[in-house]
Coordinates of C-alpha atoms in Angstrom, one line a residue:
M99 CA -3.5 -27.0 5.5
K100 CA -3.8 -24.0 3.2
N101 CA -7.4 -23.5 4.2
R102 CA -6.5 -23.8 7.8
N103 CA -3.8 -21.1 7.4
R104 CA -6.2 -18.8 5.7
I105 CA -8.8 -19.3 8.5
I106 CA -6.1 -18.4 11.0
G107 CA -5.2 -15.4 8.8
F108 CA -8.8 -14.2 8.8
L109 CA -9.0 -14.6 12.6
I110 CA -5.9 -12.5 12.9
S111 CA -7.5 -9.9 10.7
I112 CA -10.7 -9.9 12.8
T113 CA -8.6 -9.5 15.9
L114 CA -6.6 -6.6 14.5
T115 CA -9.7 -4.9 13.1
V116 CA -11.5 -5.3 16.5
L117 CA -8.5 -3.7 18.1
I118 CA -8.6 -0.8 15.7
I119 CA -12.3 -0.4 16.4
V120 CA -11.8 -0.4 20.2
I121 CA -9.0 2.2 19.8
Y122 CA -11.3 4.3 17.6
L123 CA -14.2 4.1 20.0
L124 CA -11.9 5.2 22.8
N125 CA -10.8 8.2 20.7
G126 CA -7.3 6.8 20.4
F127 CA -7.0 8.1 16.9
E128 CA -8.7 11.4 17.5
W129 CA -5.5 13.6 17.9
L130 CA -4.1 12.3 14.6
E131 CA -7.5 12.6 13.0
L132 CA -7.8 16.2 14.0
Q133 CA -4.4 17.0 12.5
S134 CA -5.4 15.3 9.3
Y135 CA -8.7 17.4 9.4
D136 CA -6.6 20.6 9.7
L137 CA -4.4 19.4 6.8
R138 CA -7.5 19.1 4.6
F139 CA -8.3 22.8 5.3
S140 CA -4.7 23.7 4.3
L141 CA -5.0 21.7 1.1
R142 CA -8.4 23.2 0.4
G143 CA -7.2 26.8 1.0
P144 CA -9.4 29.9 1.6
R145 CA -12.9 30.0 0.1
P146 CA -14.5 33.1 -1.5
L147 CA -16.6 35.2 0.7
S148 CA -19.9 36.9 0.1
D149 CA -20.1 40.5 1.2
Q150 CA -22.5 39.8 4.0
I151 CA -20.3 40.2 7.0
V152 CA -17.9 43.0 8.1
L153 CA -15.9 43.1 11.3
V154 CA -15.4 46.3 13.3
T155 CA -12.3 45.6 15.4
I156 CA -11.1 47.1 18.6
D157 CA -7.5 46.8 17.6
E158 CA -4.1 48.2 18.7
E159 CA -4.4 51.1 16.2
S160 CA -7.9 52.1 17.6
L161 CA -6.7 51.9 21.2
Q162 CA -3.7 54.1 20.4
R163 CA -5.8 56.7 18.6
L164 CA -8.4 56.7 21.3
S165 CA -5.8 56.9 24.0
T166 CA -7.3 54.0 26.0
T167 CA -7.0 50.3 26.8
L168 CA -9.3 47.5 26.1
R169 CA -10.3 47.3 29.8
E170 CA -11.0 51.1 29.9
F171 CA -12.7 51.3 26.6
K172 CA -15.6 53.7 27.1
R173 CA -19.2 52.7 26.4
S174 CA -19.7 56.1 24.9
N175 CA -17.3 55.1 22.1
L176 CA -19.3 51.9 21.6
A177 CA -22.5 54.0 21.5
R178 CA -21.1 56.3 18.9
A179 CA -20.0 53.4 16.8
I180 CA -23.5 51.8 16.9
E181 CA -25.1 55.1 16.0
H182 CA -22.9 55.5 12.9
L183 CA -23.4 51.9 11.9
A184 CA -27.2 52.2 12.2
S185 CA -27.2 55.5 10.3
A186 CA -25.2 53.8 7.5
G187 CA -27.9 51.1 7.1
T188 CA -26.3 48.1 8.8
R189 CA -28.7 45.2 8.7
L190 CA -27.7 43.6 12.0
I191 CA -25.1 44.5 14.6
G192 CA -23.5 41.9 16.9
I193 CA -21.4 42.9 19.9
D194 CA -18.9 40.2 20.9
M195 CA -18.4 41.7 24.4
V196 CA -20.2 40.7 27.6
L197 CA -21.6 44.1 28.8
S198 CA -22.5 42.6 32.2
N199 CA -21.6 45.3 34.7
P200 CA -22.8 48.9 35.0
S201 CA -20.3 51.7 34.5
V202 CA -20.7 55.5 34.7
T203 CA -24.5 56.1 34.5
S204 CA -24.3 58.7 31.8
L205 CA -22.2 56.5 29.6
D206 CA -24.5 53.5 30.2
D207 CA -27.5 55.8 29.3
Q208 CA -25.7 56.9 26.1
L209 CA -25.1 53.2 25.1
R210 CA -28.7 52.3 26.0
N211 CA -30.1 55.1 23.9
A212 CA -27.9 54.0 21.0
L213 CA -29.2 50.4 21.3
V214 CA -32.8 51.6 21.4
K215 CA -32.3 53.8 18.4
A216 CA -30.5 51.1 16.3
G217 CA -33.0 48.4 17.3
N218 CA -31.0 45.7 15.6
V219 CA -28.2 44.8 18.1
V220 CA -27.5 41.3 19.4
L221 CA -25.7 41.1 22.7
V222 CA -23.9 38.1 24.2
R223 CA -23.8 36.2 27.4
Y224 CA -21.6 33.4 28.9
I225 CA -22.9 30.4 30.7
S226 CA -20.8 27.9 32.7
S227 CA -21.7 25.0 34.9
E228 CA -21.5 27.3 37.9
M229 CA -22.8 30.6 36.8
A230 CA -24.3 32.7 34.0
I231 CA -23.0 36.1 32.9
P232 CA -25.7 38.0 31.1
P233 CA -25.6 41.5 29.7
F234 CA -26.5 44.3 32.2
S235 CA -30.3 44.4 32.6
S236 CA -30.6 48.0 31.2
F237 CA -29.0 46.8 28.0
R238 CA -31.0 43.5 27.8
E239 CA -34.2 45.5 27.7
T240 CA -33.1 47.0 24.4
E241 CA -31.4 44.1 22.6
M242 CA -32.9 42.4 19.6
G243 CA -31.4 39.0 20.6
E244 CA -28.9 37.4 22.9
G245 CA -26.4 34.7 22.0
L246 CA -23.8 32.5 23.7
I247 CA -20.0 33.1 23.3
N248 CA -19.0 29.8 24.9
V249 CA -16.3 28.0 23.0
A250 CA -15.3 24.3 23.0
L251 CA -11.6 23.5 22.3
D252 CA -10.6 20.0 21.1
Q253 CA -8.1 17.9 22.9
D254 CA -5.2 19.5 21.1
G255 CA -6.4 23.0 22.0
V256 CA -7.7 23.9 18.6
L257 CA -11.1 25.5 18.1
R258 CA -13.0 23.8 15.3
S259 CA -16.6 23.9 16.5
M260 CA -19.0 25.9 18.7
P261 CA -21.4 24.6 21.3
V262 CA -24.8 25.4 19.8
L263 CA -27.3 25.3 22.6
S264 CA -27.1 25.9 26.3
V265 CA -29.8 26.1 28.9
E266 CA -29.9 28.4 31.9
I267 CA -32.1 27.5 34.8
S268 CA -33.4 30.6 36.5
E269 CA -36.2 30.6 39.1
G270 CA -37.2 27.1 38.2
E271 CA -37.5 27.9 34.5
M272 CA -35.3 26.6 31.7
N273 CA -34.2 29.3 29.3
P274 CA -32.4 28.0 26.1
Y275 CA -29.8 30.2 24.4
L276 CA -28.3 29.7 21.0
T277 CA -24.6 30.3 20.2
F278 CA -23.9 33.9 19.0
S279 CA -23.7 33.0 15.3
L280 CA -26.8 30.9 15.2
E281 CA -28.8 33.5 17.1
M282 CA -27.8 36.1 14.5
A283 CA -28.7 33.7 11.7
R284 CA -32.1 33.1 13.4
L285 CA -32.8 36.9 13.6
L286 CA -31.8 37.3 9.9
A287 CA -34.1 34.5 8.9
D288 CA -36.9 35.2 11.3
P289 CA -36.6 38.8 12.6
E290 CA -40.1 38.8 14.1
G291 CA -39.5 35.6 16.1
K292 CA -42.5 33.8 14.6
H293 CA -40.8 30.3 14.8
E294 CA -39.7 28.5 17.8
I295 CA -36.5 26.5 18.2
D296 CA -37.2 22.9 17.1
I297 CA -34.8 20.2 18.4
S298 CA -37.2 17.2 18.0
I299 CA -34.8 15.6 15.4
S300 CA -31.5 14.4 16.9
D301 CA -28.5 16.4 16.0
L302 CA -30.5 19.0 14.1
I303 CA -31.9 22.4 15.0
R304 CA -34.7 23.9 13.0
I305 CA -35.9 27.5 13.1
G306 CA -38.5 27.9 10.5
S307 CA -36.8 27.3 7.1
L308 CA -33.4 27.4 8.8
A309 CA -31.9 23.9 9.4
V310 CA -28.5 23.5 11.1
P311 CA -26.8 20.1 11.7
V312 CA -25.4 20.0 15.3
P313 CA -23.9 16.6 16.0
D314 CA -23.2 16.3 19.8
N315 CA -24.6 19.9 20.2
K316 CA -21.7 21.3 18.2
L317 CA -21.5 23.3 15.0
L318 CA -18.5 22.4 12.9
I319 CA -17.2 25.7 11.6
N320 CA -16.4 25.7 7.9
F321 CA -13.6 28.2 8.2
Y322 CA -13.3 30.4 5.1
G323 CA -9.6 31.1 5.5
P324 CA -6.9 32.2 7.9
P325 CA -7.0 35.2 10.2
G326 CA -7.7 38.3 8.3
T327 CA -10.0 36.7 5.7
F328 CA -13.1 38.8 6.6
P329 CA -13.0 42.5 5.8
K330 CA -12.5 44.7 8.9
I331 CA -12.7 48.3 9.8
P332 CA -10.9 49.7 12.9
I333 CA -13.5 50.9 15.4
W334 CA -11.8 54.4 15.7
R335 CA -12.8 55.0 12.0
V336 CA -16.5 54.1 12.8
I337 CA -16.5 56.2 15.9
N338 CA -15.2 59.2 14.0
G339 CA -17.4 58.5 11.0
E340 CA -14.4 58.0 8.8
F341 CA -15.7 55.1 6.8
S342 CA -17.9 54.7 3.7
P343 CA -21.5 53.7 4.4
D344 CA -21.3 51.4 1.4
Q345 CA -18.9 49.2 3.5
V346 CA -21.6 48.3 5.9
S347 CA -25.0 49.1 4.3
G348 CA -27.3 46.0 4.3
R349 CA -24.6 43.9 5.9
V350 CA -24.1 42.2 9.2
V351 CA -21.5 43.9 11.4
L352 CA -19.7 42.2 14.3
I353 CA -17.9 44.3 16.8
G354 CA -15.3 42.7 18.9
A355 CA -11.8 42.8 20.3
H356 CA -8.9 42.3 17.9
N357 CA -6.2 42.8 20.4
P358 CA -3.8 40.5 22.3
T359 CA -4.9 41.8 25.7
S360 CA -8.4 40.5 25.1
Y361 CA -7.2 36.9 25.6
D362 CA -9.9 36.0 23.1
A363 CA -7.8 34.3 20.4
Y364 CA -7.7 30.7 19.4
R365 CA -5.8 28.3 17.1
T366 CA -8.0 27.1 14.2
P367 CA -7.4 24.6 11.4
F368 CA -5.6 27.3 9.5
S369 CA -3.1 28.0 12.3
G370 CA 0.6 27.8 11.4
G371 CA 2.6 29.2 8.5
V372 CA 2.0 32.4 6.6
Q373 CA -0.2 33.4 3.8
K374 CA -1.0 36.4 1.6
V375 CA -4.2 38.1 2.7
F376 CA -5.6 40.8 0.3
K377 CA -7.2 43.9 1.8
P378 CA -10.9 43.9 1.0
W379 CA -10.9 47.5 -0.4
G380 CA -7.8 47.4 -2.5
G381 CA -4.2 47.9 -1.6
Q382 CA -1.1 45.7 -1.4
A383 CA -1.5 42.2 0.1
D384 CA -0.2 41.6 3.5
L385 CA 1.7 38.5 4.7
V386 CA -0.2 37.3 7.7
R387 CA 1.0 34.6 10.2
L388 CA -1.7 32.0 10.3
D389 CA -1.6 31.6 14.1
R390 CA -4.5 32.5 16.3
M391 CA -7.8 33.9 15.2
Y392 CA -9.7 36.4 17.4
G393 CA -13.1 35.3 18.7
V394 CA -15.0 37.9 16.7
E395 CA -13.7 36.5 13.4
I396 CA -14.4 32.9 14.6
H397 CA -18.1 34.0 15.1
A398 CA -18.0 35.5 11.6
N399 CA -16.8 32.2 10.2
A400 CA -19.6 30.3 12.0
L401 CA -22.2 32.8 10.9
Q402 CA -21.0 32.6 7.3
T403 CA -21.2 28.8 7.5
I404 CA -24.8 29.0 8.5
L405 CA -25.8 31.7 6.0
D406 CA -24.2 29.8 3.1
Q407 CA -25.6 26.5 4.4
R408 CA -22.1 25.0 3.7
F409 CA -22.0 22.7 6.7
I410 CA -19.2 20.1 7.4
Q411 CA -20.8 16.7 8.0
R412 CA -18.7 14.1 9.8
I413 CA -19.4 10.5 9.0
S414 CA -21.1 8.7 11.9
P415 CA -19.2 6.2 14.0
G416 CA -21.5 3.4 12.9
N417 CA -20.5 4.0 9.2
V418 CA -16.8 4.3 10.2
I419 CA -16.9 1.0 12.0
M420 CA -18.6 -0.7 9.0
A421 CA -15.9 0.7 6.7
L422 CA -13.2 -0.5 9.2
V423 CA -14.5 -4.1 9.0
L424 CA -14.7 -4.1 5.2
L425 CA -11.3 -2.6 4.8
G426 CA -9.8 -5.1 7.3
L427 CA -11.3 -8.0 5.4
A428 CA -10.2 -6.6 2.0
A429 CA -6.6 -6.1 3.3
T430 CA -6.4 -9.6 4.7
A431 CA -7.9 -11.2 1.6
T432 CA -5.2 -9.4 -0.4
V433 CA -2.4 -10.6 1.8
L434 CA -3.7 -14.2 1.9
Y435 CA -4.6 -14.7 -1.7
V436 CA -2.0 -12.6 -3.5
E437 CA 1.3 -14.4 -3.3
R438 CA 3.9 -11.8 -4.3
L439 CA 4.8 -9.2 -1.7
L440 CA 5.4 -6.5 -4.3
W441 CA 1.8 -6.9 -5.6
I442 CA 0.4 -7.0 -2.0
T443 CA 2.3 -3.8 -1.2
M444 CA 1.2 -2.1 -4.4
T445 CA -2.4 -3.1 -4.0
L446 CA -2.8 -2.1 -0.3
G447 CA -0.6 1.0 -0.8
S448 CA -3.0 2.0 -3.7
L449 CA -5.9 1.3 -1.4
V450 CA -4.5 3.6 1.4
L451 CA -3.7 6.3 -1.3
L452 CA -7.3 5.9 -2.6
I453 CA -8.7 6.4 0.9
L454 CA -6.6 9.4 1.6
T455 CA -7.2 11.0 -1.8
G456 CA -10.9 10.2 -1.7
G457 CA -11.2 11.6 1.8
I458 CA -9.5 14.9 0.8
I459 CA -11.6 15.2 -2.3
L460 CA -14.9 14.6 -0.5
F461 CA -13.9 17.2 2.1
I462 CA -13.0 19.8 -0.5
R463 CA -15.9 19.2 -2.8
N464 CA -18.7 17.9 -0.5
R465 CA -17.5 19.1 2.9
T466 CA -17.7 15.5 4.2
W467 CA -15.3 14.6 7.0
I468 CA -14.3 11.0 6.8
D469 CA -12.1 9.6 9.6
L470 CA -9.0 8.9 7.5
V471 CA -6.6 7.9 10.2
P472 CA -8.4 4.8 11.5
L473 CA -9.3 3.8 8.0
A474 CA -5.7 4.0 6.8
A475 CA -4.6 2.4 10.1
T476 CA -6.8 -0.6 9.5
V477 CA -5.4 -1.3 6.1
T478 CA -1.8 -0.7 7.3
V479 CA -2.1 -2.8 10.5
N480 CA -3.8 -5.7 8.6
Y481 CA -1.1 -5.4 5.9
L482 CA 1.7 -5.6 8.5
G483 CA -0.1 -8.3 10.5
G484 CA -0.9 -10.3 7.3
V485 CA 2.6 -10.0 6.0
A486 CA 4.1 -11.0 9.3
Y487 CA 1.8 -14.1 9.4
Q488 CA 2.7 -14.8 5.8
R489 CA 6.4 -14.5 6.7
Y490 CA 5.9 -16.8 9.6
L491 CA 4.3 -19.4 7.4
E492 CA 7.0 -19.0 4.8
A493 CA 9.6 -19.5 7.5
Q494 CA 7.9 -22.7 8.6
Q495 CA 7.6 -23.8 5.0
R496 CA 11.3 -23.0 4.4
Q497 CA 12.3 -25.0 7.5
K498 CA 10.1 -27.9 6.5
I499 CA 11.3 -28.0 2.9
T500 CA 14.9 -27.5 3.9
G501 CA 14.6 -30.4 6.4
L502 CA 13.0 -32.7 3.9
F503 CA 15.0 -31.8 0.8
G504 CA 18.2 -30.2 2.0
R505 CA 20.1 -33.5 1.9
Y506 CA 18.5 -34.7 -1.4
V507 CA 18.9 -31.7 -3.7
S508 CA 21.1 -28.6 -4.2
S509 CA 20.6 -25.4 -2.3
S510 CA 19.4 -23.7 -5.5
V511 CA 16.7 -26.4 -5.9
V512 CA 15.7 -25.9 -2.3
E513 CA 15.2 -22.2 -3.0
Q514 CA 13.0 -23.0 -6.0
L515 CA 10.9 -25.3 -3.8
I516 CA 10.6 -22.6 -1.2
K517 CA 9.4 -20.1 -3.8
N518 CA 7.1 -22.7 -5.3
P519 CA 6.0 -25.0 -2.4
S520 CA 3.4 -26.6 -4.7
L521 CA 6.3 -28.4 -6.5
A522 CA 7.2 -30.2 -3.3
G523 CA 4.7 -33.0 -3.4
L524 CA 5.3 -34.4 0.0
G525 CA 2.7 -37.2 -0.4
G526 CA 3.2 -40.2 -2.7
M527 CA 2.5 -39.5 -6.4
K528 CA 2.9 -41.2 -9.8
Q529 CA 5.3 -39.3 -12.1
R530 CA 7.5 -40.1 -15.1
L531 CA 11.1 -39.7 -13.9
T532 CA 14.6 -40.7 -14.9
I533 CA 16.4 -43.0 -12.4
L534 CA 20.2 -43.2 -12.1
F535 CA 22.1 -46.0 -10.3
T536 CA 25.9 -46.1 -9.9
D537 CA 28.2 -48.7 -8.3
I538 CA 32.0 -49.1 -7.9
R539 CA 33.0 -52.4 -9.4
G540 CA 34.8 -54.7 -7.1
F541 CA 34.8 -52.2 -4.3
T542 CA 33.9 -54.8 -1.6
S543 CA 37.1 -56.9 -2.2
M544 CA 39.2 -53.7 -2.6
S545 CA 38.0 -52.2 0.7
E546 CA 38.9 -55.4 2.6
Q547 CA 42.5 -54.8 1.6
M548 CA 42.5 -51.1 2.6
D549 CA 42.8 -49.4 6.0
P550 CA 39.2 -48.3 7.2
Q551 CA 40.3 -44.6 7.3
D552 CA 41.5 -44.8 3.7
V553 CA 38.2 -46.4 2.7
T554 CA 36.3 -43.6 4.3
R555 CA 38.4 -40.9 2.7
L556 CA 38.1 -42.5 -0.7
L557 CA 34.3 -42.9 -0.5
N558 CA 33.9 -39.4 0.9
E559 CA 35.9 -37.9 -1.9
Y560 CA 34.2 -40.0 -4.6
C561 CA 30.7 -39.4 -3.2
G562 CA 31.3 -35.7 -2.8
E563 CA 32.3 -35.4 -6.5
M564 CA 29.3 -37.5 -7.6
T565 CA 26.9 -35.5 -5.5
R566 CA 28.2 -32.2 -6.9
L567 CA 27.4 -33.5 -10.5
I568 CA 24.0 -34.7 -9.5
F569 CA 23.1 -31.3 -8.0
K570 CA 24.7 -29.5 -10.9
Y571 CA 22.0 -30.8 -13.2
G572 CA 19.1 -30.4 -10.7
G573 CA 19.0 -34.1 -9.7
T574 CA 17.7 -35.4 -6.4
L575 CA 20.1 -37.5 -4.4
D576 CA 18.0 -40.4 -3.0
K577 CA 20.6 -42.2 -1.0
F578 CA 24.0 -43.7 -0.6
M579 CA 24.1 -47.5 -0.3
G580 CA 27.7 -48.2 0.6
D581 CA 29.6 -47.5 -2.6
A582 CA 26.3 -47.3 -4.7
I583 CA 24.4 -44.2 -5.4
L584 CA 20.7 -43.7 -6.3
A585 CA 19.5 -40.4 -7.8
F586 CA 16.5 -39.4 -9.9
F587 CA 15.7 -36.5 -12.1
G588 CA 12.4 -34.6 -12.8
N589 CA 11.2 -34.3 -9.2
P590 CA 10.7 -32.2 -7.2
I591 CA 11.5 -29.7 -10.0
P592 CA 9.7 -31.1 -13.1
Y593 CA 12.4 -30.5 -15.7
P594 CA 11.1 -31.6 -19.1
D595 CA 14.6 -32.8 -20.2
H596 CA 15.2 -34.9 -17.1
A597 CA 16.4 -37.9 -19.2
L598 CA 19.0 -35.8 -21.0
R599 CA 20.1 -34.3 -17.6
A600 CA 20.7 -37.8 -16.2
I601 CA 22.7 -38.8 -19.3
K602 CA 24.9 -35.7 -18.9
V603 CA 25.5 -36.5 -15.3
G604 CA 26.4 -40.1 -16.1
L605 CA 29.0 -39.0 -18.7
E606 CA 30.5 -36.4 -16.4
M607 CA 30.6 -39.0 -13.6
Q608 CA 32.8 -41.2 -15.8
E609 CA 35.0 -38.2 -16.6
A610 CA 35.3 -37.4 -12.9
V611 CA 36.2 -40.9 -12.0
S612 CA 39.0 -40.8 -14.6
R613 CA 40.3 -37.6 -13.0
L614 CA 40.1 -39.1 -9.5
N615 CA 41.9 -42.2 -10.7
Q616 CA 44.8 -40.1 -12.0
K617 CA 45.1 -38.4 -8.7
W618 CA 44.8 -41.5 -6.6
V619 CA 47.4 -43.4 -8.7
K620 CA 49.9 -40.6 -8.1
E621 CA 49.1 -41.0 -4.4
G622 CA 49.8 -44.7 -4.6
K623 CA 46.1 -45.7 -4.4
R624 CA 44.2 -48.2 -6.5
P625 CA 42.0 -46.9 -9.3
I626 CA 38.3 -47.7 -9.4
A627 CA 35.7 -48.4 -12.2
V628 CA 32.1 -47.4 -12.0
G629 CA 29.1 -48.9 -13.8
I630 CA 26.0 -46.7 -14.4
G631 CA 22.4 -47.7 -15.2
I632 CA 19.8 -45.1 -16.3
N633 CA 16.1 -45.8 -16.9
T634 CA 13.0 -43.6 -17.5
G635 CA 9.5 -44.5 -16.6
V636 CA 6.5 -43.9 -14.3
V637 CA 7.5 -44.4 -10.7
T638 CA 6.0 -43.6 -7.3
V639 CA 7.8 -40.7 -5.6
G640 CA 7.3 -39.2 -2.1
N641 CA 8.0 -39.5 1.6
M642 CA 8.1 -43.1 2.7
G643 CA 9.1 -44.8 5.8
S644 CA 8.0 -45.1 9.4
E645 CA 6.8 -42.5 11.9
E646 CA 10.3 -42.3 13.3
F647 CA 12.1 -42.0 10.0
V648 CA 10.9 -40.7 6.7
D649 CA 12.8 -40.9 3.4
Y650 CA 12.1 -39.0 0.2
T651 CA 12.5 -41.8 -2.4
V652 CA 11.3 -43.5 -5.5
I653 CA 9.9 -47.0 -5.9
G654 CA 8.5 -49.1 -8.7
D655 CA 9.3 -51.4 -11.5
E656 CA 11.2 -48.8 -13.5
V657 CA 13.5 -48.2 -10.5
N658 CA 14.3 -51.9 -10.3
L659 CA 15.0 -51.8 -14.1
A660 CA 17.5 -49.0 -13.6
C661 CA 19.2 -51.0 -10.9
R662 CA 19.4 -54.1 -13.2
L663 CA 20.9 -51.9 -15.9
E664 CA 23.6 -50.7 -13.5
E665 CA 24.3 -54.3 -12.4
N666 CA 24.9 -55.3 -16.1
A667 CA 27.1 -52.3 -16.9
D668 CA 30.9 -52.9 -16.9
G669 CA 33.2 -50.4 -15.3
G670 CA 33.2 -47.2 -17.3
Q671 CA 29.9 -48.1 -19.1
I672 CA 26.6 -46.3 -19.1
L673 CA 23.6 -48.5 -19.9
I674 CA 20.1 -47.0 -20.6
G675 CA 16.7 -48.6 -21.1
Q676 CA 14.3 -48.1 -24.0
G677 CA 12.3 -45.4 -22.1
T678 CA 15.4 -43.2 -21.7
Y679 CA 16.5 -43.8 -25.2
D680 CA 13.2 -42.7 -26.6
E681 CA 13.6 -39.3 -25.0
V682 CA 17.3 -38.7 -25.8
R683 CA 17.7 -40.4 -29.2
D684 CA 18.3 -37.1 -30.9
Y685 CA 20.9 -35.9 -28.5
V686 CA 23.2 -38.8 -27.6
E687 CA 25.4 -41.3 -29.4
V688 CA 24.6 -44.9 -28.4
E689 CA 25.5 -48.5 -29.3
S690 CA 22.9 -51.2 -29.2
F691 CA 23.5 -53.6 -26.4
E692 CA 22.1 -57.1 -26.5
S693 CA 18.5 -57.3 -25.4
T694 CA 18.3 -58.8 -22.0
L695 CA 15.6 -60.6 -20.0
F696 CA 15.9 -59.1 -16.5
K697 CA 14.6 -60.6 -13.3
G698 CA 10.9 -59.7 -12.9
K699 CA 10.4 -59.0 -16.6
S700 CA 8.5 -61.4 -18.9
N701 CA 9.9 -59.9 -22.1
L702 CA 13.3 -58.9 -23.4
V703 CA 14.4 -55.4 -22.6
S704 CA 16.2 -53.3 -25.2
V705 CA 19.4 -51.9 -23.8
Y706 CA 21.7 -49.2 -25.1
K707 CA 25.2 -48.2 -24.2
V708 CA 25.8 -44.4 -24.2
T709 CA 29.1 -43.4 -25.9
G710 CA 28.7 -39.6 -25.9
L711 CA 26.6 -36.6 -26.7
R712 CA 25.9 -35.4 -30.2
K713 CA 27.4 -32.1 -31.3
C714 CA 24.1 -30.3 -30.8
C715 CA 24.3 -30.9 -27.1
L716 CA 28.0 -30.3 -26.4

């Protein structure tokens, strides 16, 4: 039965684990997993930056100083900024603005000349399923490179990755374009364009020595901090030449909108809350709300990720599923083989804590993204399912044990059996026990002279008091046989002092009979006398009977001897056999009774009359 229950438990575990796997494959955990991913960024905190990237921002201050708006921002201003940056020795300039339409010819010519003179400017384009928006052709002729500014938001509206590669089909030709950050990284690593884009290996892009993991054509951005992490210079200062060339010399400069009217701001893993952000060139730290990050800084984070080669790698679904199966089996084995709920809870709670802690540490130290939510859910669900199944089995066991033993033993003994079901040997077994028989002397003739209702009341009161004493000492009430009682001690709870317990019950029974007689005499009733026989030996104990009725009882020669001792005891006497005496000789006072040849015995049996307990046992 135990093996069968465990097999069912494992089947339940497999079912629950398969359910978790199905939910995982259907992205049912993805929203929660994304939140846990963001939490890991918060726990990790900002990372130190190299001085490779500087932002030149078209911010509110710049628009006010230039008396313009973002929509009306003149290309002559952009041209002057590029000229000053090129003169300061900027290594590479990226413009996060789609310069797709022509404007005033003179202004476009000014910008074109600045692009030609700089010779290191990367422009951007946007490609959708319906159309492509490239830079104005006059500018494209002067660009060093061209990248995508497409973004991909996750299901909760947070930007955590960038689509890496997109293909534009023009005049029957396929033209691949890299995301803005990867295009700039390519130009930094291979400015002369000697190496082609290699996508022969799944989920990996190679450009010469540059290798970038791109699972599902996405670059997971290893954000270096909240908005404001990268150093920035307002564009008005660059236009007017009011900046130090050391701020940009030999560095990559990204020019882009840093203004609410640009509608180019997104939530990132660092969104929410506030944090101190230190100004890159000294000054007091500002408290910045970690809300939305402008696109130009997102591209900076993506570029820094590539340049530092500090990529975030998400564990593959195949490995996650393997881990789910192993964790499900481990959780179920714990529930089925560990008996105490406290130990189960502590073990599996520690396992969940280990998963969460390990996942956080791996992310912080190794930039490894493990799907913590489905892993923790597998352990939790299998724990809940296993405990529920265990509670179901315990309820069945409780009902079974209560049904079998509830009328034989006290409620406290029943509880012990429920806690230790192995003690409830339901099948027949040989065991050394102590048997107690009682009988009211002359009760048959006395009852014939009494009203039936009075007989019933007397027996009920007498048997109730005797049962209370049997249960008091952990005895098992076998049966009532008219006015006779059969009880035994040492099963189902294997008390080592079962013989002494039976003696104590016998003595207290005689005292109880005396109290009852005093009460009954005052009520005008006849007193009674009870003979008790006790014997200890090996008997057969267990469930016996027919399919329709089963009785938990004892049988054997030693049971018969206990019955013979009771038959030979006078009212008020307690007779015990040699087996009982051998176990209690140091604790009870006895008188030798004449040895008797009982029916079924070939030799005389030593019999002792119990007179009381020694002082050590009082």
